[in-house]
Amino acid sequence: MKIGRFQKQEEIFYGIIEGDNVCLIEGETYSGDIVPGRVLYPLAGVRTLAPCVPSKAVCVGLNYRDHAEELGLKVPDEPVLFLKPSSAVIGPDEHILCPEMSKQVDYEAEVAVVIGRTCRNISQAEAASYILGYTCAVDVTARDLQRRDGQWSRAKSFDTFLPLGPYVVNDLDPGSLKISLYLNGVLKQHSSTKNLIFSIPYLVSFISRIMTLNSGDVILTGTPAGVGPLHRGDRVEVIIEGIGRLENQVR
Ligand code: MG
């Protein structure tokens, strides 16, 4: 099932993709019982928004061995976490804005986990029942500020630094999602969640033992090797097999 968030004129709604149409969801989107309604809109007649409205994005640094190596950093013994604010979220086709403060803004393609039901202190075995699904994300990073500050809040938190979408897909094996990033049509990153140091169930359990995860919250699972800089006018595409393509331009 492909779940999205859409806008038609003033109305914002959640829906399920059915071919070239969007079917409005009746009732709770995140409760686990997603009921397709009777109202259908042509996909071409609606705007696709970021598929969720997170209260927070919990991100994992250095979760692919090859990316830790390219940054010259040691593979961590425990997940290294940081937060991105919800104000950084943008949807498909919205622009990534390079801030004046930074001279190097990098792309990082990531698989994002979208939480379905509120959870706290859950085990790895329970994780799947609290996950709504998976979507594409870019962890946009002001690399120069990340190095200069010694911690990552400023570097990761500018407005537009968290593109998400296009849809949340819920019938996938999180252990083998293939992820690719194309910059202006050229392949720059390619890997699979098979190569994660800390698996998705491990991460959901680990984070839930630190903070309550609310429905709609996202967990960014880390980026593989191949990160690099963005420049104004660039076109960034993240493709995850089974989910779709998230495209954003840089301004
Ligand atoms: Mg990252």
PDB file of N, CA, C and O in Angstrom, residues 30 71 95 114 122 157 163 176 210 230:
ATOM      1  N   TYR A  30      -2.958   6.490  10.789  1.00  0.00           N
ATOM      2  CA  TYR A  30      -1.838   5.798  11.405  1.00  0.00           C
ATOM      3  C   TYR A  30      -2.250   4.696  12.377  1.00  0.00           C
ATOM      4  O   TYR A  30      -1.426   4.092  13.024  1.00  0.00           O
ATOM      5  N   LEU A  71      34.524   9.218   5.528  1.00  0.00           N
ATOM      6  CA  LEU A  71      34.702  10.391   6.390  1.00  0.00           C
ATOM      7  C   LEU A  71      35.907  10.210   7.321  1.00  0.00           C
ATOM      8  O   LEU A  71      36.241  11.110   8.078  1.00  0.00           O
ATOM      9  N   HIS A  95      11.878  23.097  -3.195  1.00  0.00           N
ATOM     10  CA  HIS A  95      13.284  23.452  -3.373  1.00  0.00           C
ATOM     11  C   HIS A  95      14.092  23.334  -2.086  1.00  0.00           C
ATOM     12  O   HIS A  95      13.643  23.755  -1.025  1.00  0.00           O
ATOM     13  N   VAL A 114       8.786   5.489   8.987  1.00  0.00           N
ATOM     14  CA  VAL A 114       7.696   6.333   9.492  1.00  0.00           C
ATOM     15  C   VAL A 114       6.943   5.546  10.566  1.00  0.00           C
ATOM     16  O   VAL A 114       6.479   4.427  10.327  1.00  0.00           O
ATOM     17  N   ILE A 122      10.067  -0.409  23.435  1.00  0.00           N
ATOM     18  CA  ILE A 122       9.650  -1.630  22.741  1.00  0.00           C
ATOM     19  C   ILE A 122      10.881  -2.465  22.362  1.00  0.00           C
ATOM     20  O   ILE A 122      11.998  -1.949  22.264  1.00  0.00           O
ATOM     21  N   SER A 157      19.898  21.455  10.431  1.00  0.00           N
ATOM     22  CA  SER A 157      18.566  21.932  10.814  1.00  0.00           C
ATOM     23  C   SER A 157      17.992  23.071   9.993  1.00  0.00           C
ATOM     24  O   SER A 157      16.894  23.546  10.289  1.00  0.00           O
ATOM     25  N   PRO A 163      14.021  16.805   2.848  1.00  0.00           N
ATOM     26  CA  PRO A 163      13.038  16.344   1.864  1.00  0.00           C
ATOM     27  C   PRO A 163      12.567  14.925   2.206  1.00  0.00           C
ATOM     28  O   PRO A 163      13.389  14.053   2.528  1.00  0.00           O
ATOM     29  N   SER A 176      16.096  -5.352   3.174  1.00  0.00           N
ATOM     30  CA  SER A 176      16.749  -5.360   1.852  1.00  0.00           C
ATOM     31  C   SER A 176      16.118  -4.330   0.918  1.00  0.00           C
ATOM     32  O   SER A 176      15.646  -4.665  -0.164  1.00  0.00           O
ATOM     33  N   ILE A 210      14.900   5.626  24.549  1.00  0.00           N
ATOM     34  CA  ILE A 210      15.389   6.963  24.909  1.00  0.00           C
ATOM     35  C   ILE A 210      14.225   7.964  24.943  1.00  0.00           C
ATOM     36  O   ILE A 210      14.092   8.753  25.866  1.00  0.00           O
ATOM     37  N   LEU A 230      26.151  19.901  -3.048  1.00  0.00           N
ATOM     38  CA  LEU A 230      25.059  20.399  -3.881  1.00  0.00           C
ATOM     39  C   LEU A 230      25.350  21.846  -4.272  1.00  0.00           C
ATOM     40  O   LEU A 230      25.940  22.586  -3.484  1.00  0.00           O
TER      41      LEU A 230
END
